[in-house]
Amino acid sequence: MLNVDGINAGYGRAMVLHDVSLKLKEGETVFIVGRNGAGKTTLLRTICGLMKPVQGTIDYRDENILGLAPEKLAQKGFRFVAQDKKVFSDLTVRGNIELAAYAAGEPISKAIEKVTSIYPDIKRFMDSKAGGLSGGQREILLIGRALIGDPRLFLIDEPTEGLAAIVIEDIFRILSRLKEDNVSALIVEQNLSVVSRLADRIFIMKEGKIIREISEKSEMADTLALESYL
């Protein structure tokens, strides 16, 4: 589904990614694990078109998508959920969903149903300003909004960062739902409990390079061993 080959990218003259290559198959849930500053966020931003690499190729379903604008990639089914958990704070929760529905050309009733199906409690906040939600509720709203339209590939950056344990379990259930629905996902995550329970494969990043790919179930379940990469 996705083939990233030999990507070099950075900010100005400071290269962050060095010859990064990875593949994602249809329906896979793949995690990227590594210490802060390893280049994980830069990789997601490059794949979704927010950054242009200086070298390498990115193919999506056998189409070269390098240089396509993020909105064009969104039309092809890309969904990027950034790390900062930013919603449209001055709009209500309903307004946030309606805005996403309008952009995707989807009926508002269907969009609201998608969001409430993954987190029924959000019905209580429909007419509340999104800026007043907790960090976990904002993350759930962002993932829910990303379901609107025809998503085929999710790129999610640190979905559980800074969240309480009970909310992390909500995020886990939502990501599990995506997996059950055969949605392809590339996720940056530091919570190894979430990673080990959901991953089909794990890529380890260090200093802007992918240094290892893990696909054995026993290795992915060994969170103590995985901790050495954090």
C-alpha atoms as a PDB file:
ATOM      1  CA  MET A   1       0.000   0.000   0.000  1.00  0.00           C
ATOM      2  CA  LEU A   2       2.744   2.446   0.995  1.00  0.00           C
ATOM      3  CA  ASN A   3       6.370   2.272  -0.060  1.00  0.00           C
ATOM      4  CA  VAL A   4       8.831   4.807   1.359  1.00  0.00           C
ATOM      5  CA  ASP A   5      12.247   4.407  -0.247  1.00  0.00           C
ATOM      6  CA  GLY A   6      15.512   6.152   0.590  1.00  0.00           C
ATOM      7  CA  ILE A   7      14.005   9.297   2.121  1.00  0.00           C
ATOM      8  CA  ASN A   8      16.310  12.102   3.248  1.00  0.00           C
ATOM      9  CA  ALA A   9      14.567  15.120   4.757  1.00  0.00           C
ATOM     10  CA  GLY A  10      15.135  17.900   7.243  1.00  0.00           C
ATOM     11  CA  TYR A  11      14.825  21.556   8.082  1.00  0.00           C
ATOM     12  CA  GLY A  12      17.068  23.795   6.022  1.00  0.00           C
ATOM     13  CA  ARG A  13      20.545  22.319   6.016  1.00  0.00           C
ATOM     14  CA  ALA A  14      19.873  20.178   9.078  1.00  0.00           C
ATOM     15  CA  MET A  15      19.032  16.702   7.833  1.00  0.00           C
ATOM     16  CA  VAL A  16      16.772  14.727  10.173  1.00  0.00           C
ATOM     17  CA  LEU A  17      15.967  11.642   8.102  1.00  0.00           C
ATOM     18  CA  HIS A  18      18.763   9.618   6.556  1.00  0.00           C
ATOM     19  CA  ASP A  19      17.936   7.046   3.858  1.00  0.00           C
ATOM     20  CA  VAL A  20      14.692   5.929   5.524  1.00  0.00           C
ATOM     21  CA  SER A  21      12.786   3.096   3.845  1.00  0.00           C
ATOM     22  CA  LEU A  22       9.693   1.209   4.957  1.00  0.00           C
ATOM     23  CA  LYS A  23       6.659  -0.555   3.553  1.00  0.00           C
ATOM     24  CA  LEU A  24       3.107  -0.775   4.827  1.00  0.00           C
ATOM     25  CA  LYS A  25       0.702  -3.441   3.619  1.00  0.00           C
ATOM     26  CA  GLU A  26      -3.043  -3.058   3.253  1.00  0.00           C
ATOM     27  CA  GLY A  27      -4.785  -3.403   6.605  1.00  0.00           C
ATOM     28  CA  GLU A  28      -1.605  -3.402   8.698  1.00  0.00           C
ATOM     29  CA  THR A  29      -1.127  -1.563  11.978  1.00  0.00           C
ATOM     30  CA  VAL A  30       2.556  -0.633  12.116  1.00  0.00           C
ATOM     31  CA  PHE A  31       4.260   1.312  14.889  1.00  0.00           C
ATOM     32  CA  ILE A  32       7.365   3.490  14.870  1.00  0.00           C
ATOM     33  CA  VAL A  33       9.259   3.455  18.159  1.00  0.00           C
ATOM     34  CA  GLY A  34      12.296   5.473  19.224  1.00  0.00           C
ATOM     35  CA  ARG A  35      13.627   8.131  21.535  1.00  0.00           C
ATOM     36  CA  ASN A  36      12.639  11.786  21.312  1.00  0.00           C
ATOM     37  CA  GLY A  37      14.467  13.435  18.428  1.00  0.00           C
ATOM     38  CA  ALA A  38      14.839  10.204  16.456  1.00  0.00           C
ATOM     39  CA  GLY A  39      12.944  11.679  13.484  1.00  0.00           C
ATOM     40  CA  LYS A  40       9.610   9.909  13.953  1.00  0.00           C
ATOM     41  CA  THR A  41       7.400  12.993  13.613  1.00  0.00           C
ATOM     42  CA  THR A  42       9.450  14.278  10.683  1.00  0.00           C
ATOM     43  CA  LEU A  43       8.879  10.964   8.918  1.00  0.00           C
ATOM     44  CA  LEU A  44       5.092  11.176   9.325  1.00  0.00           C
ATOM     45  CA  ARG A  45       5.083  14.818   8.214  1.00  0.00           C
ATOM     46  CA  THR A  46       7.082  13.889   5.130  1.00  0.00           C
ATOM     47  CA  ILE A  47       4.801  11.002   4.194  1.00  0.00           C
ATOM     48  CA  CYS A  48       1.662  13.150   4.511  1.00  0.00           C
ATOM     49  CA  GLY A  49       3.080  15.951   2.352  1.00  0.00           C
ATOM     50  CA  LEU A  50       3.785  18.577   5.010  1.00  0.00           C
ATOM     51  CA  MET A  51       7.518  18.309   4.276  1.00  0.00           C
ATOM     52  CA  LYS A  52       9.258  17.634   0.997  1.00  0.00           C
ATOM     53  CA  PRO A  53      12.256  15.284   1.098  1.00  0.00           C
ATOM     54  CA  VAL A  54      15.476  16.213  -0.636  1.00  0.00           C
ATOM     55  CA  GLN A  55      15.927  12.659  -1.809  1.00  0.00           C
ATOM     56  CA  GLY A  56      13.939   9.443  -2.127  1.00  0.00           C
ATOM     57  CA  THR A  57      10.493   8.348  -3.290  1.00  0.00           C
ATOM     58  CA  ILE A  58       7.097   7.717  -1.736  1.00  0.00           C
ATOM     59  CA  ASP A  59       4.628   5.492  -3.575  1.00  0.00           C
ATOM     60  CA  TYR A  60       1.021   4.953  -2.523  1.00  0.00           C
ATOM     61  CA  ARG A  61      -0.767   2.104  -4.262  1.00  0.00           C
ATOM     62  CA  ASP A  62       1.867   2.141  -6.998  1.00  0.00           C
ATOM     63  CA  GLU A  63       1.457   5.886  -7.582  1.00  0.00           C
ATOM     64  CA  ASN A  64       4.313   8.307  -6.970  1.00  0.00           C
ATOM     65  CA  ILE A  65       2.868  10.841  -4.521  1.00  0.00           C
ATOM     66  CA  LEU A  66       6.050  12.798  -3.830  1.00  0.00           C
ATOM     67  CA  GLY A  67       5.321  16.512  -3.958  1.00  0.00           C
ATOM     68  CA  LEU A  68       1.533  16.200  -3.691  1.00  0.00           C
ATOM     69  CA  ALA A  69      -0.059  18.714  -1.344  1.00  0.00           C
ATOM     70  CA  PRO A  70      -1.566  17.421   1.922  1.00  0.00           C
ATOM     71  CA  GLU A  71      -5.100  18.235   0.739  1.00  0.00           C
ATOM     72  CA  LYS A  72      -4.561  16.122  -2.396  1.00  0.00           C
ATOM     73  CA  LEU A  73      -3.354  13.240  -0.232  1.00  0.00           C
ATOM     74  CA  ALA A  74      -6.409  13.678   2.000  1.00  0.00           C
ATOM     75  CA  GLN A  75      -8.582  13.228  -1.079  1.00  0.00           C
ATOM     76  CA  LYS A  76      -6.758   9.948  -1.700  1.00  0.00           C
ATOM     77  CA  GLY A  77      -7.641   8.758   1.795  1.00  0.00           C
ATOM     78  CA  PHE A  78      -4.680   9.942   3.898  1.00  0.00           C
ATOM     79  CA  ARG A  79      -5.463  11.066   7.436  1.00  0.00           C
ATOM     80  CA  PHE A  80      -2.819  12.674   9.666  1.00  0.00           C
ATOM     81  CA  VAL A  81      -3.514  13.089  13.384  1.00  0.00           C
ATOM     82  CA  ALA A  82      -0.786  15.329  14.754  1.00  0.00           C
ATOM     83  CA  GLN A  83       0.828  15.120  18.171  1.00  0.00           C
ATOM     84  CA  ASP A  84      -0.323  18.524  19.421  1.00  0.00           C
ATOM     85  CA  LYS A  85      -3.989  17.531  19.914  1.00  0.00           C
ATOM     86  CA  LYS A  86      -5.159  20.829  18.390  1.00  0.00           C
ATOM     87  CA  VAL A  87      -8.858  21.131  17.640  1.00  0.00           C
ATOM     88  CA  PHE A  88     -10.848  24.182  16.536  1.00  0.00           C
ATOM     89  CA  SER A  89     -11.178  25.434  20.102  1.00  0.00           C
ATOM     90  CA  ASP A  90     -13.783  28.142  19.504  1.00  0.00           C
ATOM     91  CA  LEU A  91     -16.114  25.761  17.695  1.00  0.00           C
ATOM     92  CA  THR A  92     -18.316  23.241  19.449  1.00  0.00           C
ATOM     93  CA  VAL A  93     -17.573  19.543  19.155  1.00  0.00           C
ATOM     94  CA  ARG A  94     -20.437  19.360  16.672  1.00  0.00           C
ATOM     95  CA  GLY A  95     -18.920  22.258  14.726  1.00  0.00           C
ATOM     96  CA  ASN A  96     -15.579  20.464  14.510  1.00  0.00           C
ATOM     97  CA  ILE A  97     -17.307  17.387  13.110  1.00  0.00           C
ATOM     98  CA  GLU A  98     -19.414  19.423  10.685  1.00  0.00           C
ATOM     99  CA  LEU A  99     -16.324  21.184   9.363  1.00  0.00           C
ATOM    100  CA  ALA A 100     -14.620  17.850   8.669  1.00  0.00           C
ATOM    101  CA  ALA A 101     -17.801  16.496   7.067  1.00  0.00           C
ATOM    102  CA  TYR A 102     -18.041  19.513   4.775  1.00  0.00           C
ATOM    103  CA  ALA A 103     -14.411  19.135   3.687  1.00  0.00           C
ATOM    104  CA  ALA A 104     -14.893  15.410   2.998  1.00  0.00           C
ATOM    105  CA  GLY A 105     -18.252  15.809   1.256  1.00  0.00           C
ATOM    106  CA  GLU A 106     -19.953  13.505   3.746  1.00  0.00           C
ATOM    107  CA  PRO A 107     -23.446  13.978   5.245  1.00  0.00           C
ATOM    108  CA  ILE A 108     -23.225  15.518   8.706  1.00  0.00           C
ATOM    109  CA  SER A 109     -25.468  12.864  10.252  1.00  0.00           C
ATOM    110  CA  LYS A 110     -23.181  10.119   8.973  1.00  0.00           C
ATOM    111  CA  ALA A 111     -20.090  11.971  10.203  1.00  0.00           C
ATOM    112  CA  ILE A 112     -21.537  12.396  13.691  1.00  0.00           C
ATOM    113  CA  GLU A 113     -22.496   8.725  13.751  1.00  0.00           C
ATOM    114  CA  LYS A 114     -18.911   7.724  12.927  1.00  0.00           C
ATOM    115  CA  VAL A 115     -17.483   9.796  15.769  1.00  0.00           C
ATOM    116  CA  THR A 116     -20.056   8.706  18.348  1.00  0.00           C
ATOM    117  CA  SER A 117     -19.677   5.053  17.365  1.00  0.00           C
ATOM    118  CA  ILE A 118     -16.060   5.005  18.548  1.00  0.00           C
ATOM    119  CA  TYR A 119     -16.749   7.043  21.695  1.00  0.00           C
ATOM    120  CA  PRO A 120     -20.441   7.281  22.671  1.00  0.00           C
ATOM    121  CA  ASP A 121     -19.687   9.582  25.643  1.00  0.00           C
ATOM    122  CA  ILE A 122     -18.830  12.390  23.231  1.00  0.00           C
ATOM    123  CA  LYS A 123     -22.568  12.901  22.703  1.00  0.00           C
ATOM    124  CA  ARG A 124     -22.592  14.728  26.057  1.00  0.00           C
ATOM    125  CA  PHE A 125     -20.152  17.329  24.724  1.00  0.00           C
ATOM    126  CA  MET A 126     -21.642  17.967  21.276  1.00  0.00           C
ATOM    127  CA  ASP A 127     -22.667  21.529  22.072  1.00  0.00           C
ATOM    128  CA  SER A 128     -19.629  22.335  24.245  1.00  0.00           C
ATOM    129  CA  LYS A 129     -16.631  24.290  22.972  1.00  0.00           C
ATOM    130  CA  ALA A 130     -13.952  21.851  21.821  1.00  0.00           C
ATOM    131  CA  GLY A 131     -11.315  23.924  23.584  1.00  0.00           C
ATOM    132  CA  GLY A 132     -12.801  22.884  26.924  1.00  0.00           C
ATOM    133  CA  LEU A 133     -12.262  19.165  26.318  1.00  0.00           C
ATOM    134  CA  SER A 134      -9.577  17.238  28.142  1.00  0.00           C
ATOM    135  CA  GLY A 135      -6.469  16.164  26.237  1.00  0.00           C
ATOM    136  CA  GLY A 136      -7.830  12.657  25.852  1.00  0.00           C
ATOM    137  CA  GLN A 137     -11.207  13.866  24.599  1.00  0.00           C
ATOM    138  CA  ARG A 138      -9.492  16.137  22.071  1.00  0.00           C
ATOM    139  CA  GLU A 139      -7.424  13.202  20.814  1.00  0.00           C
ATOM    140  CA  ILE A 140     -10.555  11.076  20.472  1.00  0.00           C
ATOM    141  CA  LEU A 141     -12.297  13.902  18.606  1.00  0.00           C
ATOM    142  CA  LEU A 142      -9.325  14.214  16.240  1.00  0.00           C
ATOM    143  CA  ILE A 143      -9.287  10.479  15.517  1.00  0.00           C
ATOM    144  CA  GLY A 144     -13.057  10.542  15.084  1.00  0.00           C
ATOM    145  CA  ARG A 145     -12.828  13.447  12.643  1.00  0.00           C
ATOM    146  CA  ALA A 146     -10.186  11.530  10.715  1.00  0.00           C
ATOM    147  CA  LEU A 147     -12.712   8.719  10.183  1.00  0.00           C
ATOM    148  CA  ILE A 148     -14.917  11.072   8.186  1.00  0.00           C
ATOM    149  CA  GLY A 149     -14.795  10.637   4.430  1.00  0.00           C
ATOM    150  CA  ASP A 150     -13.056   7.658   2.929  1.00  0.00           C
ATOM    151  CA  PRO A 151      -9.920   7.094   5.058  1.00  0.00           C
ATOM    152  CA  ARG A 152      -7.521   4.444   3.808  1.00  0.00           C
ATOM    153  CA  LEU A 153      -4.298   5.317   5.600  1.00  0.00           C
ATOM    154  CA  PHE A 154      -3.966   6.757   9.099  1.00  0.00           C
ATOM    155  CA  LEU A 155      -0.762   8.484  10.202  1.00  0.00           C
ATOM    156  CA  ILE A 156      -1.050   9.103  13.953  1.00  0.00           C
ATOM    157  CA  ASP A 157       1.594  10.822  16.050  1.00  0.00           C
ATOM    158  CA  GLU A 158       1.810   9.946  19.781  1.00  0.00           C
ATOM    159  CA  PRO A 159      -1.915   9.362  20.396  1.00  0.00           C
ATOM    160  CA  THR A 160      -1.507   8.491  24.105  1.00  0.00           C
ATOM    161  CA  GLU A 161       1.126  11.066  25.068  1.00  0.00           C
ATOM    162  CA  GLY A 162       0.353  12.775  28.365  1.00  0.00           C
ATOM    163  CA  LEU A 163      -2.923  10.938  28.918  1.00  0.00           C
ATOM    164  CA  ALA A 164      -4.200   9.185  32.043  1.00  0.00           C
ATOM    165  CA  ALA A 165      -4.245   5.392  32.087  1.00  0.00           C
ATOM    166  CA  ILE A 166      -8.035   5.159  31.800  1.00  0.00           C
ATOM    167  CA  VAL A 167      -8.022   7.394  28.717  1.00  0.00           C
ATOM    168  CA  ILE A 168      -5.160   5.413  27.179  1.00  0.00           C
ATOM    169  CA  GLU A 169      -7.435   2.366  27.328  1.00  0.00           C
ATOM    170  CA  ASP A 170     -10.100   4.346  25.441  1.00  0.00           C
ATOM    171  CA  ILE A 171      -7.520   5.206  22.774  1.00  0.00           C
ATOM    172  CA  PHE A 172      -6.440   1.562  22.677  1.00  0.00           C
ATOM    173  CA  ARG A 173     -10.022   0.430  22.053  1.00  0.00           C
ATOM    174  CA  ILE A 174     -10.422   2.991  19.265  1.00  0.00           C
ATOM    175  CA  LEU A 175      -7.185   1.918  17.579  1.00  0.00           C
ATOM    176  CA  SER A 176      -8.299  -1.699  17.960  1.00  0.00           C
ATOM    177  CA  ARG A 177     -11.513  -0.768  16.176  1.00  0.00           C
ATOM    178  CA  LEU A 178      -9.529   0.689  13.274  1.00  0.00           C
ATOM    179  CA  LYS A 179      -7.538  -2.522  13.102  1.00  0.00           C
ATOM    180  CA  GLU A 180     -10.706  -4.636  13.082  1.00  0.00           C
ATOM    181  CA  ASP A 181     -12.073  -2.463  10.274  1.00  0.00           C
ATOM    182  CA  ASN A 182      -8.918  -3.226   8.238  1.00  0.00           C
ATOM    183  CA  VAL A 183      -7.811   0.414   8.111  1.00  0.00           C
ATOM    184  CA  SER A 184      -4.072   0.738   7.459  1.00  0.00           C
ATOM    185  CA  ALA A 185      -2.219   2.723  10.113  1.00  0.00           C
ATOM    186  CA  LEU A 186       1.315   3.967  10.719  1.00  0.00           C
ATOM    187  CA  ILE A 187       1.545   5.135  14.332  1.00  0.00           C
ATOM    188  CA  VAL A 188       4.297   6.800  16.346  1.00  0.00           C
ATOM    189  CA  GLU A 189       3.898   5.662  19.944  1.00  0.00           C
ATOM    190  CA  GLN A 190       5.936   5.422  23.133  1.00  0.00           C
ATOM    191  CA  ASN A 191       3.437   3.452  25.217  1.00  0.00           C
ATOM    192  CA  LEU A 192       4.816  -0.034  24.744  1.00  0.00           C
ATOM    193  CA  SER A 193       1.759  -1.719  26.222  1.00  0.00           C
ATOM    194  CA  VAL A 194      -0.330  -0.268  23.409  1.00  0.00           C
ATOM    195  CA  VAL A 195       2.347  -1.064  20.835  1.00  0.00           C
ATOM    196  CA  SER A 196       2.831  -4.694  21.863  1.00  0.00           C
ATOM    197  CA  ARG A 197      -0.903  -5.421  21.872  1.00  0.00           C
ATOM    198  CA  LEU A 198      -1.727  -3.856  18.511  1.00  0.00           C
ATOM    199  CA  ALA A 199       1.357  -4.029  16.283  1.00  0.00           C
ATOM    200  CA  ASP A 200       1.614  -6.180  13.189  1.00  0.00           C
ATOM    201  CA  ARG A 201       5.166  -4.869  12.849  1.00  0.00           C
ATOM    202  CA  ILE A 202       7.414  -2.385  14.625  1.00  0.00           C
ATOM    203  CA  PHE A 203      10.067  -0.110  13.129  1.00  0.00           C
ATOM    204  CA  ILE A 204      12.765   1.154  15.486  1.00  0.00           C
ATOM    205  CA  MET A 205      14.171   4.609  14.717  1.00  0.00           C
ATOM    206  CA  LYS A 206      17.410   6.074  16.015  1.00  0.00           C
ATOM    207  CA  GLU A 207      19.132   9.296  14.944  1.00  0.00           C
ATOM    208  CA  GLY A 208      17.028   9.652  11.794  1.00  0.00           C
ATOM    209  CA  LYS A 209      17.423   6.070  10.609  1.00  0.00           C
ATOM    210  CA  ILE A 210      15.373   2.905  10.846  1.00  0.00           C
ATOM    211  CA  ILE A 211      17.753   0.536  12.566  1.00  0.00           C
ATOM    212  CA  ARG A 212      15.490  -2.455  12.968  1.00  0.00           C
ATOM    213  CA  GLU A 213      12.190  -4.000  11.890  1.00  0.00           C
ATOM    214  CA  ILE A 214      10.451  -6.372  14.311  1.00  0.00           C
ATOM    215  CA  SER A 215       7.737  -8.733  13.105  1.00  0.00           C
ATOM    216  CA  GLU A 216       7.979 -11.717  15.459  1.00  0.00           C
ATOM    217  CA  LYS A 217       5.051 -11.753  17.892  1.00  0.00           C
ATOM    218  CA  SER A 218       7.224 -12.868  20.791  1.00  0.00           C
ATOM    219  CA  GLU A 219       9.633  -9.965  20.268  1.00  0.00           C
ATOM    220  CA  MET A 220       6.829  -7.429  19.930  1.00  0.00           C
ATOM    221  CA  ALA A 221       5.324  -8.695  23.189  1.00  0.00           C
ATOM    222  CA  ASP A 222       8.614  -8.249  25.073  1.00  0.00           C
ATOM    223  CA  THR A 223       8.120  -4.704  26.338  1.00  0.00           C
ATOM    224  CA  LEU A 224      11.225  -4.868  28.540  1.00  0.00           C
ATOM    225  CA  ALA A 225      13.400  -5.478  25.491  1.00  0.00           C
ATOM    226  CA  LEU A 226      11.607  -2.743  23.553  1.00  0.00           C
ATOM    227  CA  GLU A 227      12.308  -0.265  26.364  1.00  0.00           C
ATOM    228  CA  SER A 228      15.978  -0.306  25.440  1.00  0.00           C
ATOM    229  CA  TYR A 229      15.085   1.674  22.296  1.00  0.00           C
ATOM    230  CA  LEU A 230      13.370   4.475  24.267  1.00  0.00           C
END
